[in-house]
XYZ file of C-alpha atoms in Angstrom:
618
model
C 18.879 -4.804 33.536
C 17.780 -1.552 35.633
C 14.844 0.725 33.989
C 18.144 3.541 33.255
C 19.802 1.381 31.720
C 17.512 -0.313 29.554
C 16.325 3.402 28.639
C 19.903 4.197 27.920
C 20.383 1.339 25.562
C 17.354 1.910 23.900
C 18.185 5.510 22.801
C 21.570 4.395 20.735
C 18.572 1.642 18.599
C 16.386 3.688 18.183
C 18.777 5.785 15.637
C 19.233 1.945 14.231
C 16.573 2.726 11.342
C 18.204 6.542 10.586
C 21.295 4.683 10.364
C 20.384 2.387 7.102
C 18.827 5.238 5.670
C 21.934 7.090 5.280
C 23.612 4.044 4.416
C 21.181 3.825 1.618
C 21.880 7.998 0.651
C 25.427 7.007 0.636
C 25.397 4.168 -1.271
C 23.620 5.877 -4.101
C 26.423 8.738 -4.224
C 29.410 6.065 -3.776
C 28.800 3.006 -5.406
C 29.958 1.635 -8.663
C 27.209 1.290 -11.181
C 28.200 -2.462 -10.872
C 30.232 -4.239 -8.261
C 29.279 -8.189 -6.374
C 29.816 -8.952 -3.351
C 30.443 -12.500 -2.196
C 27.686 -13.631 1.005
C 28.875 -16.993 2.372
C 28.387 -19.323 -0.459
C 27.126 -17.017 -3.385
C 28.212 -14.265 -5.052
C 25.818 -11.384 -5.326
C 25.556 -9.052 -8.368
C 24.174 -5.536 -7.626
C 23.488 -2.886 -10.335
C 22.110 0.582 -10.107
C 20.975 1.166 -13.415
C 17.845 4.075 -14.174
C 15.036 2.066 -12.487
C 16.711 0.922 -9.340
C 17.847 4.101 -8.762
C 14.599 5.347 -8.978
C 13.245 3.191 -6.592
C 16.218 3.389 -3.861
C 16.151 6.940 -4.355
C 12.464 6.782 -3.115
C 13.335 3.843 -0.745
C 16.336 6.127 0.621
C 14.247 9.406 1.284
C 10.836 7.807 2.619
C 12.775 5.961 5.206
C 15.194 9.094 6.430
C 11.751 10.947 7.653
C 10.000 7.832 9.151
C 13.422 6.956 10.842
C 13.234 11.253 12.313
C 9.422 10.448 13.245
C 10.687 6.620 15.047
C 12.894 8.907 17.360
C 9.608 10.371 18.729
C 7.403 7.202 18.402
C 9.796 4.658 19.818
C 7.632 4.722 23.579
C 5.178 3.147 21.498
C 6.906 0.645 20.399
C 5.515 -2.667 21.697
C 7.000 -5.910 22.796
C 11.149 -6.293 22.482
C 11.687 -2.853 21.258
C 14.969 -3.134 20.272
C 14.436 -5.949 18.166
C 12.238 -3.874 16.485
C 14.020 -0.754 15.866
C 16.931 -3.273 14.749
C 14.426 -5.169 12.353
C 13.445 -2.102 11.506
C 16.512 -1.200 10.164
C 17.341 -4.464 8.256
C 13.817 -4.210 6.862
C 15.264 -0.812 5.147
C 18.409 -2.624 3.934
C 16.774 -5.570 2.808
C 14.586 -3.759 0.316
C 17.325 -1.954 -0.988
C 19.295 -4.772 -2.062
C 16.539 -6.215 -3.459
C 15.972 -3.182 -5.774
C 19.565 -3.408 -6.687
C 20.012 -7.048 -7.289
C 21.324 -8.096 -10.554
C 20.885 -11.754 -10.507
C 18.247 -14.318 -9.518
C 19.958 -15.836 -6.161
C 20.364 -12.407 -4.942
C 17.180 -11.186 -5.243
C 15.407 -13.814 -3.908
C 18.052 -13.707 -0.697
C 16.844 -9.879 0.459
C 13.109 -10.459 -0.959
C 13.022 -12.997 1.502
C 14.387 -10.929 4.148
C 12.531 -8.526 3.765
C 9.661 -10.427 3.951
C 10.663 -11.822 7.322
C 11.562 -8.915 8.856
C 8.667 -7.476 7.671
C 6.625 -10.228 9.036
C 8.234 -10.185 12.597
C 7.602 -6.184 12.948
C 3.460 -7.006 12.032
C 3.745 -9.224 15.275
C 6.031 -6.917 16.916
C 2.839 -6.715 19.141
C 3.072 -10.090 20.567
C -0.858 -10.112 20.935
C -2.926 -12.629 19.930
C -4.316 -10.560 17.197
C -1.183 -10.327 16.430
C -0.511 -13.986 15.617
C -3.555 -14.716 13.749
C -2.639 -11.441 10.907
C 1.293 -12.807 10.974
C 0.059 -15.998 10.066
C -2.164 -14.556 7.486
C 0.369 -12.342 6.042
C 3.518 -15.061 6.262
C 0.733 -17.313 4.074
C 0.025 -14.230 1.209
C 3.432 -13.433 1.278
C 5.014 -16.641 0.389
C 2.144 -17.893 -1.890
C 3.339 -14.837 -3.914
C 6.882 -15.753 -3.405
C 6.889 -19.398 -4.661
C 5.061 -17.600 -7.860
C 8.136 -15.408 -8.490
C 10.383 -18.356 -7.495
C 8.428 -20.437 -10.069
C 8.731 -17.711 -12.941
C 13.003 -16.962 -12.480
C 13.258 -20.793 -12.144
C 11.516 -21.335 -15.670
C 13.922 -17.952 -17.041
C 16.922 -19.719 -15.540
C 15.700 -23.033 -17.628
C 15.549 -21.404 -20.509
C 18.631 -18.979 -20.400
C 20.875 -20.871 -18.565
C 21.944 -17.898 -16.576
C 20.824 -16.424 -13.074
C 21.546 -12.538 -14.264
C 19.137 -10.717 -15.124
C 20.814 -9.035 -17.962
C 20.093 -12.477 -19.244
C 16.814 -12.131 -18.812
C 16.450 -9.401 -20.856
C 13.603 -10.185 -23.622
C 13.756 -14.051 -22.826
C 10.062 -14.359 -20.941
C 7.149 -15.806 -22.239
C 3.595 -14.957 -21.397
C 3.027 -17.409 -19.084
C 6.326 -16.883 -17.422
C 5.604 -12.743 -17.125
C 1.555 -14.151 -15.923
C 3.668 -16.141 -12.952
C 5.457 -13.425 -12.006
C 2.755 -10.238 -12.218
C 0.624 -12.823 -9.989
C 3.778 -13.548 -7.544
C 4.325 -9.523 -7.571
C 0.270 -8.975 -7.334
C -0.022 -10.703 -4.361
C 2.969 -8.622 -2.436
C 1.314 -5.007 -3.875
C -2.066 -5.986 -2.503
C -3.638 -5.932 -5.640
C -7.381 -7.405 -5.299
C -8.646 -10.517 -4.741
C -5.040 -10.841 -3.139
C -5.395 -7.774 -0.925
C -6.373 -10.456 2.334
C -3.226 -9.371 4.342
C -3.500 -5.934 3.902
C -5.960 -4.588 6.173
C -5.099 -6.969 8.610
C -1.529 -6.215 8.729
C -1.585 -2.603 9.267
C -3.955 -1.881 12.457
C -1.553 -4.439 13.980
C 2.181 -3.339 12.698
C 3.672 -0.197 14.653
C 3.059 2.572 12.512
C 6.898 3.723 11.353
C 6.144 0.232 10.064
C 3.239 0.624 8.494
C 4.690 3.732 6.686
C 7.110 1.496 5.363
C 5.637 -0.832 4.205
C 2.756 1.138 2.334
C 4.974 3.979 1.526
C 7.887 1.850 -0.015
C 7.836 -1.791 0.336
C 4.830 -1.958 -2.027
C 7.116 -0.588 -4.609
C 9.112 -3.481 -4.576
C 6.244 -4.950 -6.127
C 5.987 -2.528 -8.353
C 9.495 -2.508 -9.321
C 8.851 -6.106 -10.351
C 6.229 -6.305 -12.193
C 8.106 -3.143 -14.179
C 11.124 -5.247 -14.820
C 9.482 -8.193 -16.090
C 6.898 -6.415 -18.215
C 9.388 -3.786 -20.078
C 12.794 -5.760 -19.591
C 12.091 -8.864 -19.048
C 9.196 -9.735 -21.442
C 10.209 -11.343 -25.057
C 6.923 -9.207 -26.629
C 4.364 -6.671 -25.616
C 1.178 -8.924 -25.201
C -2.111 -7.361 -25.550
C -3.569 -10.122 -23.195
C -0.993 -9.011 -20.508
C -2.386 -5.386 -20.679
C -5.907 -6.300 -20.818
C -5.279 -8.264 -17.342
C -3.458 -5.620 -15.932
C -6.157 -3.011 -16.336
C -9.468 -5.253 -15.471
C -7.223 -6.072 -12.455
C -6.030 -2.515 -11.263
C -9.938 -1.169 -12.029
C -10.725 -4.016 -9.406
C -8.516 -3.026 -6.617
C -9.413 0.880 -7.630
C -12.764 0.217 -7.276
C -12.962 -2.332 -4.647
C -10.296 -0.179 -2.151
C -12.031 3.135 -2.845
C -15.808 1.434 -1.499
C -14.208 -0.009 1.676
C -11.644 2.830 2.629
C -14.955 4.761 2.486
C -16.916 3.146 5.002
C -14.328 1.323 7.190
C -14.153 3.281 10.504
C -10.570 1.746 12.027
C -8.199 4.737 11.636
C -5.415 2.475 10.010
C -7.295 -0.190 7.948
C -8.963 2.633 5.873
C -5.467 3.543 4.908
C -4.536 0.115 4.033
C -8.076 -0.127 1.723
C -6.613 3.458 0.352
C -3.101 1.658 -0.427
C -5.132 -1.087 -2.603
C -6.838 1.660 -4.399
C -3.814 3.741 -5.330
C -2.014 0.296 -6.105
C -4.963 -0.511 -8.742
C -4.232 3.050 -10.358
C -0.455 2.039 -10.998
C -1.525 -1.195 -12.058
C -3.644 0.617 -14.789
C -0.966 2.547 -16.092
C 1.718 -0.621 -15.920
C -1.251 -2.008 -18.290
C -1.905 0.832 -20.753
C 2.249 1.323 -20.796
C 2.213 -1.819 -22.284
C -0.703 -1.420 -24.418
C 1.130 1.389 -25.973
C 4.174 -0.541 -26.427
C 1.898 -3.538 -28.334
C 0.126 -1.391 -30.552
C 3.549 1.015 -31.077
C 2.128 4.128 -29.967
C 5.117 5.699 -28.233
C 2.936 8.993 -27.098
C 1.069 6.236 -24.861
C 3.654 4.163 -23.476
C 5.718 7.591 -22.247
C 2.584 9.118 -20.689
C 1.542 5.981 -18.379
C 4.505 5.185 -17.716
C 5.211 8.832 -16.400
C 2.433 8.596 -14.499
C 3.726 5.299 -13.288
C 6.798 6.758 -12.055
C 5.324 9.770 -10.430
C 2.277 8.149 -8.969
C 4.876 5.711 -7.004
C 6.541 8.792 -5.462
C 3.691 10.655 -4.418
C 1.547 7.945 -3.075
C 4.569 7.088 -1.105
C 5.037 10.586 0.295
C 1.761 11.210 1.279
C 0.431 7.903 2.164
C 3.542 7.375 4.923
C 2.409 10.863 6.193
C -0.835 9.648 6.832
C 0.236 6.482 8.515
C 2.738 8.661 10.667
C -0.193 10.727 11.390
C -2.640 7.711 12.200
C 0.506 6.605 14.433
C 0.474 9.998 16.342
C -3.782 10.096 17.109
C -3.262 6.469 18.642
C -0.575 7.797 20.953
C -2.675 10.757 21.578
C -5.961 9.014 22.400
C -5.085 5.102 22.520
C -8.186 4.667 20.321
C -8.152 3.058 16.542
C -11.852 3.625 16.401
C -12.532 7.004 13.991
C -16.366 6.659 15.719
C -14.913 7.156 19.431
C -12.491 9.756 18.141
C -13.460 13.622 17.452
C -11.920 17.215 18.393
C -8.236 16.425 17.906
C -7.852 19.995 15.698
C -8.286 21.625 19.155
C -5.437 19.183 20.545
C -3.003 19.205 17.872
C -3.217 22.164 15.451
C -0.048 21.553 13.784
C -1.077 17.891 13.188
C -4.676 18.871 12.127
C -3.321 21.161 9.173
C -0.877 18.478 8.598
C -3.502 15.684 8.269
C -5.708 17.858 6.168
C -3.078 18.672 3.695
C -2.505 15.114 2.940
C -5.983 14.436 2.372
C -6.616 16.788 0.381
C -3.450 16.287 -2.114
C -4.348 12.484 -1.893
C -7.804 13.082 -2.932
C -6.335 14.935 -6.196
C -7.755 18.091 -5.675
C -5.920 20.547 -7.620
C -3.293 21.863 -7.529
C -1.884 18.593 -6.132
C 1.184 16.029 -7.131
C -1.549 13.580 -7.264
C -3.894 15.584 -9.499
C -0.862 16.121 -11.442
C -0.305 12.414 -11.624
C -3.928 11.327 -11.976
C -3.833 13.876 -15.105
C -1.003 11.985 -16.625
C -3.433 8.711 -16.437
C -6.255 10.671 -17.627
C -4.291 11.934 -21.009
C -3.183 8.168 -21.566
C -6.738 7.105 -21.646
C -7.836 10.112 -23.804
C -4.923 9.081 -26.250
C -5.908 5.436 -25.714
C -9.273 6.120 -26.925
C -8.309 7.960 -30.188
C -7.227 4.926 -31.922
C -9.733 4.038 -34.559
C -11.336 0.807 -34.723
C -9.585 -0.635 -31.716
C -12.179 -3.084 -29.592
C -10.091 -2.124 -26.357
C -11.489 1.283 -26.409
C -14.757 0.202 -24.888
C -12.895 -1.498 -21.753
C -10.862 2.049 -21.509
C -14.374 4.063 -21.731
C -15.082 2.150 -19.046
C -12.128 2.620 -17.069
C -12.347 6.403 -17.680
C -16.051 6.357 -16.107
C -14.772 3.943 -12.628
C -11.548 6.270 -12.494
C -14.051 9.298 -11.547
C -16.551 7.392 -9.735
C -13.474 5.681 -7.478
C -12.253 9.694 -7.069
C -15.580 10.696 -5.807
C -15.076 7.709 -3.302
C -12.201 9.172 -2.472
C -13.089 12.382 -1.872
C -15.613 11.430 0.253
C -13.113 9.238 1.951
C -10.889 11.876 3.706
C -13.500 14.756 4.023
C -15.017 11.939 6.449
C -11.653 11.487 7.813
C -10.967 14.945 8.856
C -14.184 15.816 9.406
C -15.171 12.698 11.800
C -11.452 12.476 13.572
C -10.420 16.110 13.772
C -13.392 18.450 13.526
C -16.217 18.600 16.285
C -15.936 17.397 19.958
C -14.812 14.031 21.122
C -16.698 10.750 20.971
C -15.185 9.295 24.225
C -11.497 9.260 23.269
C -9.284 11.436 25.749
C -6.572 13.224 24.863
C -3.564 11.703 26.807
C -0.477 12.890 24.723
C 0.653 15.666 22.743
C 2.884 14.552 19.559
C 6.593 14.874 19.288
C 8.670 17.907 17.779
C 10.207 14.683 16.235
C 6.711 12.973 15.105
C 5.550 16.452 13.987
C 8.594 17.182 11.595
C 8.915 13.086 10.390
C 5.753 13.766 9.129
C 6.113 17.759 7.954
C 8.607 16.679 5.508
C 6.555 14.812 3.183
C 3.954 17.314 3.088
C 6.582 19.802 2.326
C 7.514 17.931 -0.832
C 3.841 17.053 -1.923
C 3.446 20.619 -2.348
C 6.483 21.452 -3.692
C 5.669 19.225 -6.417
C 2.171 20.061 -6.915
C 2.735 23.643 -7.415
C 5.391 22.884 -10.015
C 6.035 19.692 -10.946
C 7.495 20.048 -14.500
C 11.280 19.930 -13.107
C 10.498 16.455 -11.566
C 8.517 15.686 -14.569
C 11.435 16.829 -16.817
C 14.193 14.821 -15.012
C 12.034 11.669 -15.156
C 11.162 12.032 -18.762
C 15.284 12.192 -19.707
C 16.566 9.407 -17.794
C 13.848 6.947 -19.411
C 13.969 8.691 -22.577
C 10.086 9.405 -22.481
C 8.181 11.349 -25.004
C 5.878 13.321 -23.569
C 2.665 15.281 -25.400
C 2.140 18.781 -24.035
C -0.170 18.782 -21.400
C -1.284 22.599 -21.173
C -1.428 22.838 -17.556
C -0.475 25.552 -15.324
C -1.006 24.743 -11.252
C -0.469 28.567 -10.485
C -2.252 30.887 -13.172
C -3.638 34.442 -12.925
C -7.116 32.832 -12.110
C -5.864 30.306 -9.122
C -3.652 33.065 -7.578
C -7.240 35.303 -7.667
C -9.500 32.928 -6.223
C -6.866 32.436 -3.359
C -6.213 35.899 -2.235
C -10.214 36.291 -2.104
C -10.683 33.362 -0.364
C -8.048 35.020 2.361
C -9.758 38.595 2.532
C -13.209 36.407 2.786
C -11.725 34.435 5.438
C -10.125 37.438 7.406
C -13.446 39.716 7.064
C -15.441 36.785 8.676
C -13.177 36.403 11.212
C -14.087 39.458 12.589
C -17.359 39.184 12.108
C -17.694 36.313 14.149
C -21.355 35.462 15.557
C -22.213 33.338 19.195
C -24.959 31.208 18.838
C -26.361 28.067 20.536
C -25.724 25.107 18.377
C -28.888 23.170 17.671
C -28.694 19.685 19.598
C -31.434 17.667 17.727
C -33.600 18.279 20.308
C -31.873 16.777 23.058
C -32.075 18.620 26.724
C -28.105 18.758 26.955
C -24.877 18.364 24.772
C -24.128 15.014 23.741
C -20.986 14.640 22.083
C -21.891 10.866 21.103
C -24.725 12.388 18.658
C -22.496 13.440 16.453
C -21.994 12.231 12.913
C -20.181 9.023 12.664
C -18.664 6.572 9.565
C -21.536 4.590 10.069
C -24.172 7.897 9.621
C -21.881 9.598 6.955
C -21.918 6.599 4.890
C -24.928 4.449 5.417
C -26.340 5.661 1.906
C -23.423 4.560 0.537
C -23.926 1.300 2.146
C -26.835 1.194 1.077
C -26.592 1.786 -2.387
C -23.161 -0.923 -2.912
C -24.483 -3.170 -0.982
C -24.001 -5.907 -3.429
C -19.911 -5.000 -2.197
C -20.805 -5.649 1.657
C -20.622 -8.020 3.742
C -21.732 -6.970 7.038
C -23.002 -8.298 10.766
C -25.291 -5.805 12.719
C -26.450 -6.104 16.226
C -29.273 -3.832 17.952
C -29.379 -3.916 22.142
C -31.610 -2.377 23.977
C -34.158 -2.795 27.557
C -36.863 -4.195 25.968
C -39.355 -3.049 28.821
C -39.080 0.420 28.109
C -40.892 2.067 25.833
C -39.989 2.220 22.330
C -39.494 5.870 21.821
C -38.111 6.497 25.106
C -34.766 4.019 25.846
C -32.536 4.547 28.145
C -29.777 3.633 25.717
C -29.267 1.404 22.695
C -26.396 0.025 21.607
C -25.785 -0.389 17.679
C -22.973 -2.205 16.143
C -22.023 -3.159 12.826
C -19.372 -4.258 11.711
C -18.024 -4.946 7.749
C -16.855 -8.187 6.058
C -14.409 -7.927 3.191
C -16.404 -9.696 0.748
C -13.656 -11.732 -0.690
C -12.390 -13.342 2.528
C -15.937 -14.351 3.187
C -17.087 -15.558 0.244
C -13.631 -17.380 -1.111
C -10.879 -17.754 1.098
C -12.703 -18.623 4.258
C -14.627 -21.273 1.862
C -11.243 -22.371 0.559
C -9.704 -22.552 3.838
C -12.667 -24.913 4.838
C -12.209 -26.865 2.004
C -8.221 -27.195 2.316
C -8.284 -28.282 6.062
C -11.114 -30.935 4.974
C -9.054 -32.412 2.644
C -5.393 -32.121 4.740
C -7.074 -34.044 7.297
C -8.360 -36.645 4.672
C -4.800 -36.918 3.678
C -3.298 -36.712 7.155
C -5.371 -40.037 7.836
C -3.962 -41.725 5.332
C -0.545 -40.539 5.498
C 0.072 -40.707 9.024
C -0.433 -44.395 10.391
C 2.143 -44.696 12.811
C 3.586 -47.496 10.782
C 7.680 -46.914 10.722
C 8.184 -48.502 7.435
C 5.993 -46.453 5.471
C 7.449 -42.988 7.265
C 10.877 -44.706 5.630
C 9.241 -45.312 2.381
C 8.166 -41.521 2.472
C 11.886 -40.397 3.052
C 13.265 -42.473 -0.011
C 10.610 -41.470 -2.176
C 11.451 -37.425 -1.660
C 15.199 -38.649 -2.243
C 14.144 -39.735 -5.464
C 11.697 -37.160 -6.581
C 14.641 -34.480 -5.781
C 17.066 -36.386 -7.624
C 14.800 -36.619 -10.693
C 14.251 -32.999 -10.207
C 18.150 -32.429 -10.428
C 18.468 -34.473 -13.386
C 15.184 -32.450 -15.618
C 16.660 -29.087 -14.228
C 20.528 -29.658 -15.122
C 20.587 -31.867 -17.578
C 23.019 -34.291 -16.208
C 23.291 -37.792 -16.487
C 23.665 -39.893 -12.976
């Protein structure tokens, strides 16, 4: 195929993803509440009742602007492109029908598609990286799946049925454990978090916007279902492990999206922490639902509800963004990076409003949101007598101390990436009109709904029938408006009052742009200070003849460990492949008859299987 026409062919794909998108916008507006569908040999049941529409209604709008921003991006796209733009689209579909499925089989169809899909765009890259992070991810992915396979197997046992309506108030604690830890794994939530940061700096990064920005709803959307549907009674043991859990992966995401310095994996760590947050309020929701406190149970799971939309707006900006600085500089490094305001304006303010509304500063959707949690806890702790309320005081006091993180977090993100000169990176591409306006419209709604979110907050609070206490806040008062307008004049006076002065160099003889501030400078107290939380490997080179305080150059690396991969699963990984080749030994002999032994054994185990699960007599 000639270069033209391989061009030509590749500009009716790459509308592939826009194209589910709007199949998704029209579904919502067209379809029956209910309707199946018969695939091959099963009949699916689909239903859009108040939480699946939620969800697709999310799913529907996050991919429309990342499919505008994969017009621009698609030269980037590695490997068999149009595979990927095609995968890209039946990545879309597939998490939409999983959202909507109404029945056991069905779900489990599209989850799994998804999760292949998924899995083929993270190698997309056909790298050897590559590999190594698909095979972690396929691993995570399906160790969560044969958890959720395990839990709607043991529902199916005990309803008889495969729909979830079913389902409804028929699960047990230890089924609803199987299937939070199925539906952990898939949201990232720590110590299953492994895949995570490996998967994004490797994915494409319309990919990575999907999959942080909406297919870690999915997960959310289940563990929703089976704790407020599904459940047969609000256990306080359930809520206790929810929250000790989410203050783990707030916690533990905040620390390392702090000090990581790869552009994309400090996202991923950010997508753990926000995860942990929801995870909180899916705990106190239920919480208020055990101990019959309705005030409770509406407020977290507002926040819930609202937390999932705007860390899926502004967290698929970011990774759009992220997506747009590699194409500009070919660099993933935030220490090689530097000066890109002067390249990219647009992008810069872009970028910085982001972090700033993900870092909660008022007046922000997420502040909003992060209020909403806040109140819950507040309300949480009035109840007299209750042992629980020392776990929330402590919640309350890692909720601020993970926002500091934060904070911190994406002032060193615009300040190291965008702000100053650069580190070595050159500027070898401007973004897209495309890119640019993919990304704009996000933004755009962030702010819309941090400067007055009581509509949303209203329409959210009558479809699920939520009580809400009044909150007494006001994003635009008298005050705000005030501080604003002087911050303008004070602004526009300076600007004419500008001064020219030599920057001080550190006493250095000439500009260097590499002595500027890095991740590793801005956060080596940090470091410091957690380093019970780190795991890291430093290396010091330098020309050892030369004297110490004058070298030529010296080369300092460091690099960070996620703690948990260290210290458990590489240890369990060691341990595993001991054993499987213990077995393998004794297994594999080469001896024919016992290989034919093996295959009537499984015959008969599957048959017995049959027998236990239906109830039929041979």
């Amino acid at each position: 195929m000639s270069e033209g026409s391989s061009s030509g062919s590749l500009s009716v794909f790459k509308h592939a993803p826009l194209v589910a998108s709007s199949f998704i916008a029209l579904s919502l507006l067209l379809l029956p509440r209910e309707f199946t569908v018969q695939l091959g040999f099963f009949e699916a049941y689909f239903k859009l009742d108040a939480l699946s529409i939620f969800f697709s209604s999310l799913l529907a709008f996050v991919s429309f602007y990342v499919s505008i921003y994969t017009i621009g991006y698609v030269s980037e796209l590695k490997g068999k492109a149009h595979l990927v733009l095609i995968l890209t689209g039946v990545f879309i579909l597939s998490m939409f029908f999983t959202i909507i499925s109404n029945d056991l089989i069905s779900f489990l169809f599209f989850w799994e598609i998804m999760s292949l899909s998924s899995f083929y765009l993270v190698i997309s890259d056909e790298g050897k990286e590559s590999s190594k992070v698909g095979f972690i991810y396929l691993l995570m992915t399906h160790l969560g799946t044969a958890f959720i396979i395990l839990s709607f197997l043991l529902l199916y046992i005990k309803t008889s049925s495969m729909s979830f309506d079913s389902f409804r108030g028929s699960a047990d604690l230890y089924i609803v454990l199987l299937a939070l830890l199925g539906f952990s794994v898939k949201a990232g939530i720590v110590p299953f978090h492994v895949w995570l940061p490996y998967a994004h700096p490797v994915a494409p990064s319309n990919v990575s916007a999907l999959m942080s920005g909406v297919m870690l709803n999915t997960a959310i959307y289940g563990m929703m279902r089976f704790l407020f549907e599904f459940s047969s009674s609000n256990f306080l043991f359930t809520s206790l492990l929810l929250i000790v859990f989410g203050c783990l992966s707030l916690v533990y995401g905040a620390i390392y999206s702090l000090t990581e310095s790869s552009v994309k994996k400090f996202l991923a760590y950010s997508s753990i922490e926000n995860m942990g947050l929801l995870v909180i309020g899916m705990g106190l929701a239920n919480l208020g639902l055990y101990k019959e406190i309705l005030p409770i149970y509406s407020t977290s799971k507002a926040f819930v509800l609202l937390h999932t939309l705007n860390h899926s707006l502004l967290k698929s900006s970011l990774f759009m963004g992220a997506g747009v600085m590699v194409k500009m500089t070919h660099e993933y490094s935030m220490n090689r990076l530097g000066g890109l305001s002067k390249a990219s304006p647009l992008l810069f303010y872009l970028m910085l409003v982001s972090s700033v509304f993900i870092s909660a500063l008022p007046p922000s959707n997420v502040f909003f949101s992060e209020l909403l949690l806040y109140k819950t806890l507040f309300l949480a702790l009035n109840i007299k007598g209750d042992p629980s309320s020392y776990i929330l005081i402590l919640v309350l006091t890692l909720l601020a101390l993970s926002g500091v993180f934060v904070g911190a977090t994406f002032v060193k993100f615009i300040g190291v990436v965008f702000l100053g000169k650069s580190r070595g990176a050159k500027v070898s591409n401007k973004p897209s009109v495309a890119e640019l306006f993919g990304i704009a419209l996000p933004v755009a709604l962030s702010v819309s709904i941090g400067i007055y979110p009581y509509p949303l907050l209203s329409i959210l609070s009558n479809i699920y029938s939520l009580s809400l206490p009044d909150l007494n806040y006001l994003p635009f008062n008298l005050l705000f408006v005030s501080f604003i307008l002087l911050l303008v004049i004070f602004l526009a006076m300076r600007k004419n009052r500008a001064r020219i002065y030599e920057t001080w160099i550190c006493g250095l003889d000439e500009e260097n742009p590499s002595a500027q501030a890095t991740t590793l400078s801005q956060t080596y107290s940090i470091r410091r200070l957690f380093s019970m939380f780190y795991s890291t490997v430093s290396e010091i080179n330098f020309d050892a003849e030369i004297k110490k305080y004058f070298r030529s150059s010296i080369l300092y690396k460091e690099e960070l460990k996620d703690i948990f991969e260290e210290k458990i699963y590489k240890r369990l990984a060691g341990y595993i492949l001991a054993v499987s080749d213990q077995i393998r030994k004794i297994l594999q002999t080469g001896n024919i008859n016992l290989y034919i032994s093996y295959i009537f054994l499984t015959l008969l185990l599957c048959f017995l299987i049959y027998i236990v699960l239906t109830g039929e007599k041979p």
